[in-house]
């Protein structure tokens, strides 16, 4: 989301940004080098970049990027990962990477994902960057394996209308939805908007919720409700929780 002074641009524009010289303990990482390292690690890890977007603000001193990926061929899930990037030359933020099934990158410095790493702009930052990005992609692979387990468990959880209605009511207590969302979620369950969600199982109910979450105007609320939804459906389908962490170096 670019609305706080940033401008969408091409990668060639990112390459044209001049990186300031080091000053004291601050060693800026060139934006385009950061992007290049991320691309290399993505390709070497079996993923492919399907789409990428770039933006700059503050006269090129701040960079924001988003990569939508294609999963490795052997992966059996009906969704793919996205990776968000952020970097600065003006000490405003560290170099950061966020990855997940849904990430949020904004030029107002809001930045969220399921897997997160951050690197301060110190003397050895550039040398450490590739290792850290590789580590993040490794976490992504682990998370992808977990998501495959989750998808299978949801798909194998058979539900009738009574089961689904009970989970929808429990979703209010779990803050997955508010009372005003009950009717749309029930309608999505009874009349799925997509053919893929017609089977009467946990995956279809999960998507009945997320279809309604698309109407939320607050990204933070959508992410929080999505996390709560996974907790509810994990419990119902017997999936053990998965811990996500952030590393700052």
Coordinates of C-alpha atoms in Angstrom, one line a residue:
X1 CA 0.0 0.0 0.0
X2 CA 1.5 3.3 -1.1
X3 CA -0.3 6.3 0.2
X4 CA 2.1 8.2 2.5
X5 CA 4.3 9.9 -0.1
X6 CA 5.8 6.9 -1.8
X7 CA 5.8 6.3 -5.6
X8 CA 5.5 2.9 -7.4
X9 CA 8.5 2.4 -9.7
X10 CA 10.3 -0.3 -11.7
X11 CA 13.4 -2.2 -10.6
X12 CA 15.5 -0.1 -13.0
X13 CA 14.5 2.9 -11.0
X14 CA 15.6 1.2 -7.8
X15 CA 19.0 0.5 -9.4
X16 CA 19.4 4.2 -10.1
X17 CA 19.2 5.2 -6.4
X18 CA 22.6 6.3 -5.1
X19 CA 23.6 4.7 -1.8
X20 CA 25.1 7.1 0.7
X21 CA 28.6 6.5 2.0
X22 CA 28.9 4.9 5.5
X23 CA 28.8 7.4 8.4
X24 CA 30.0 6.3 11.8
X25 CA 28.4 2.9 12.6
X26 CA 25.8 3.3 9.9
X27 CA 26.5 1.3 6.7
X28 CA 23.5 1.6 4.3
X29 CA 22.6 -1.4 2.2
X30 CA 22.0 -0.6 -1.5
X31 CA 18.3 -1.2 -2.3
X32 CA 19.0 -3.0 -5.5
X33 CA 21.6 -5.3 -4.0
X34 CA 19.1 -6.3 -1.3
X35 CA 16.5 -7.1 -4.0
X36 CA 19.1 -9.0 -6.0
X37 CA 20.1 -11.2 -3.1
X38 CA 16.4 -12.0 -2.3
X39 CA 15.8 -13.0 -5.9
X40 CA 18.8 -15.3 -5.9
X41 CA 17.8 -17.0 -2.7
X42 CA 14.2 -17.4 -3.9
X43 CA 15.4 -19.0 -7.2
X44 CA 17.9 -21.3 -5.5
X45 CA 15.3 -22.5 -3.0
X46 CA 13.0 -23.9 -5.7
X47 CA 10.5 -21.0 -5.8
X48 CA 9.9 -18.7 -8.7
X49 CA 8.8 -15.0 -8.7
X50 CA 5.4 -14.7 -10.3
X51 CA 5.0 -10.9 -9.8
X52 CA 7.1 -8.2 -8.1
X53 CA 6.3 -4.6 -7.2
X54 CA 8.6 -1.8 -6.0
X55 CA 8.2 1.7 -4.5
X56 CA 10.5 4.5 -3.2
X57 CA 9.9 7.4 -0.9
X58 CA 11.8 10.2 0.7
X59 CA 13.9 11.0 -2.4
X60 CA 14.8 7.3 -2.8
X61 CA 16.0 6.9 0.8
X62 CA 13.3 4.4 1.6
X63 CA 12.5 1.3 -0.4
X64 CA 9.4 -1.0 -0.3
X65 CA 9.0 -4.2 -2.3
X66 CA 6.6 -7.1 -2.7
X67 CA 7.2 -10.5 -4.4
X68 CA 4.4 -13.0 -5.1
X69 CA 5.9 -16.5 -5.5
X70 CA 5.1 -19.7 -7.3
X71 CA 5.6 -22.8 -5.1
X72 CA 8.0 -25.6 -5.9
X73 CA 6.3 -28.2 -8.3
X74 CA 6.1 -30.9 -5.6
X75 CA 4.1 -28.6 -3.2
X76 CA 0.5 -29.7 -2.9
X77 CA -1.4 -26.6 -1.5
X78 CA -3.9 -24.3 -3.3
X79 CA -2.0 -21.1 -2.3
X80 CA 1.4 -19.6 -2.5
X81 CA 3.7 -17.3 -0.5
X82 CA 4.4 -13.6 -0.7
X83 CA 7.6 -11.8 0.5
X84 CA 7.7 -8.2 1.6
X85 CA 10.9 -6.1 1.7
X86 CA 11.8 -2.9 3.3
X87 CA 15.1 -0.9 3.5
X88 CA 16.3 2.6 4.2
X89 CA 19.3 4.8 3.7
X90 CA 18.2 7.4 6.2
X91 CA 18.3 5.3 9.5
X92 CA 14.5 5.2 9.6
X93 CA 14.2 1.4 9.5
X94 CA 16.4 -1.6 9.3
X95 CA 16.5 -3.9 6.3
X96 CA 13.6 -6.2 6.9
X97 CA 11.9 -9.2 5.2
X98 CA 8.4 -10.5 5.9
X99 CA 6.9 -13.7 4.4
X100 CA 3.7 -15.6 4.6
X101 CA 0.5 -16.4 2.8
X102 CA -0.4 -12.8 3.3
X103 CA 2.0 -9.9 4.0
X104 CA 1.4 -6.2 4.3
X105 CA 4.0 -3.6 3.2
X106 CA 3.1 0.1 3.5
X107 CA 5.1 3.3 3.0
X108 CA 3.8 4.5 6.4
X109 CA 6.2 1.8 7.7
X110 CA 3.5 -0.7 8.7
X111 CA 5.1 -4.1 7.9
X112 CA 3.6 -7.5 8.8
X113 CA 4.1 -11.2 7.9
X114 CA 4.3 -14.7 9.4
X115 CA 8.1 -15.1 9.0
X116 CA 10.2 -12.0 9.8
X117 CA 13.9 -11.1 9.8
X118 CA 15.6 -7.8 10.2
X119 CA 19.2 -6.6 9.8
X120 CA 20.6 -3.4 11.3
X121 CA 22.7 -1.3 9.0
X122 CA 26.1 -2.0 10.5
X123 CA 29.5 -2.7 9.0
X124 CA 29.0 -6.4 8.2
X125 CA 25.3 -6.0 7.2
X126 CA 25.8 -6.6 3.5
X127 CA 27.9 -9.7 4.1
X128 CA 25.3 -11.1 6.5
X129 CA 22.3 -10.3 4.3
X130 CA 22.4 -13.3 2.0
X131 CA 22.7 -15.7 4.9
X132 CA 19.8 -14.1 6.7
X133 CA 17.5 -14.1 3.7
X134 CA 18.4 -17.8 3.2
X135 CA 17.5 -18.5 6.8
X136 CA 14.2 -16.7 6.3
X137 CA 13.4 -18.8 3.2
X138 CA 14.4 -21.9 5.2
X139 CA 11.8 -20.9 7.8
X140 CA 9.3 -20.4 4.9
X141 CA 10.0 -23.9 3.7
X142 CA 9.3 -25.2 7.2
X143 CA 6.2 -23.2 7.4
X144 CA 5.1 -24.4 4.0
X145 CA 5.4 -28.0 5.2
X146 CA 3.2 -27.1 8.2
X147 CA 0.7 -25.4 5.9
X148 CA 0.4 -28.6 3.8
X149 CA -0.3 -30.5 7.0
X150 CA -2.9 -27.9 8.0
X151 CA -4.6 -27.9 4.6
X152 CA -4.9 -31.7 4.6
X153 CA -6.3 -31.7 8.1
X154 CA -8.9 -29.0 7.3
X155 CA -9.8 -30.9 4.1
X156 CA -10.3 -34.2 6.0
X157 CA -12.5 -32.6 8.7
X158 CA -16.0 -33.5 7.5
X159 CA -18.7 -31.1 8.6
X160 CA -22.4 -31.0 8.4
X161 CA -24.5 -27.9 8.8
X162 CA -24.8 -28.3 12.5
X163 CA -21.0 -28.7 13.0
X164 CA -20.4 -25.6 10.8
X165 CA -23.0 -23.5 12.6
X166 CA -21.4 -24.5 16.0
X167 CA -18.0 -23.4 14.8
X168 CA -19.4 -20.1 13.5
X169 CA -20.8 -19.3 16.9
X170 CA -17.6 -20.3 18.6
X171 CA -15.8 -18.0 16.1
X172 CA -17.6 -15.0 17.8
X173 CA -16.1 -16.0 21.2
X174 CA -12.7 -16.4 19.6
X175 CA -12.9 -13.0 17.9
X176 CA -12.7 -14.5 14.5
X177 CA -15.8 -12.5 13.5
X178 CA -18.3 -10.1 15.1
X179 CA -22.0 -10.8 15.4
X180 CA -22.6 -8.7 12.3
X181 CA -20.5 -11.2 10.2
X182 CA -22.5 -14.3 11.1
X183 CA -25.1 -14.1 8.3
X184 CA -22.5 -13.5 5.5
X185 CA -20.3 -16.4 6.8
X186 CA -23.3 -18.7 7.0
X187 CA -24.3 -17.7 3.5
X188 CA -20.7 -18.4 2.2
X189 CA -20.9 -21.8 3.8
X190 CA -24.4 -22.7 2.4
X191 CA -23.7 -21.3 -1.0
X192 CA -19.9 -21.3 -1.6
X193 CA -18.9 -18.5 -4.0
X194 CA -16.3 -20.8 -5.6
X195 CA -16.6 -24.4 -6.8
X196 CA -13.5 -25.4 -4.9
X197 CA -15.2 -24.7 -1.6
X198 CA -18.3 -26.9 -2.2
X199 CA -17.1 -30.0 -0.3
X200 CA -18.6 -30.0 3.2
X201 CA -15.3 -29.9 5.2
X202 CA -13.1 -27.7 7.3
X203 CA -11.3 -26.2 4.3
X204 CA -14.6 -25.0 2.9
X205 CA -15.6 -23.4 6.2
X206 CA -12.2 -21.8 6.6
X207 CA -12.8 -20.1 3.3
X208 CA -16.3 -19.1 4.2
X209 CA -14.7 -17.0 6.9
X210 CA -11.9 -15.6 4.8
X211 CA -14.3 -14.6 2.1
X212 CA -16.0 -12.4 4.6
X213 CA -12.6 -11.1 6.0
X214 CA -11.9 -9.7 2.5
X215 CA -14.4 -7.0 3.3
X216 CA -12.5 -5.7 6.4
X217 CA -11.1 -2.2 5.8
X218 CA -8.4 -2.5 8.5
X219 CA -5.4 -4.7 7.5
X220 CA -4.4 -5.1 11.1
X221 CA -7.9 -6.4 12.0
X222 CA -7.9 -8.8 9.0
X223 CA -4.5 -10.3 10.1
X224 CA -5.6 -10.6 13.8
X225 CA -8.8 -12.3 12.8
X226 CA -7.0 -14.6 10.4
X227 CA -4.7 -15.7 13.2
X228 CA -7.7 -16.3 15.4
X229 CA -9.4 -18.3 12.6
X230 CA -6.4 -20.6 12.2
X231 CA -6.4 -21.2 16.0
X232 CA -10.1 -22.1 15.9
X233 CA -9.8 -24.4 12.9
X234 CA -6.5 -26.0 14.1
X235 CA -8.3 -26.9 17.4
X236 CA -11.3 -28.3 15.5
X237 CA -9.1 -30.4 13.2
X238 CA -6.4 -31.5 15.7
X239 CA -3.5 -29.5 14.2
X240 CA -0.8 -28.5 16.7
X241 CA 0.0 -24.8 16.8
X242 CA 3.0 -23.5 14.8
X243 CA 5.3 -20.8 16.3
X244 CA 6.4 -17.9 14.2
X245 CA 9.3 -15.7 15.4
X246 CA 11.2 -12.6 14.3
X247 CA 14.9 -12.3 14.3
X248 CA 16.8 -9.0 14.5
X249 CA 20.6 -8.9 14.0

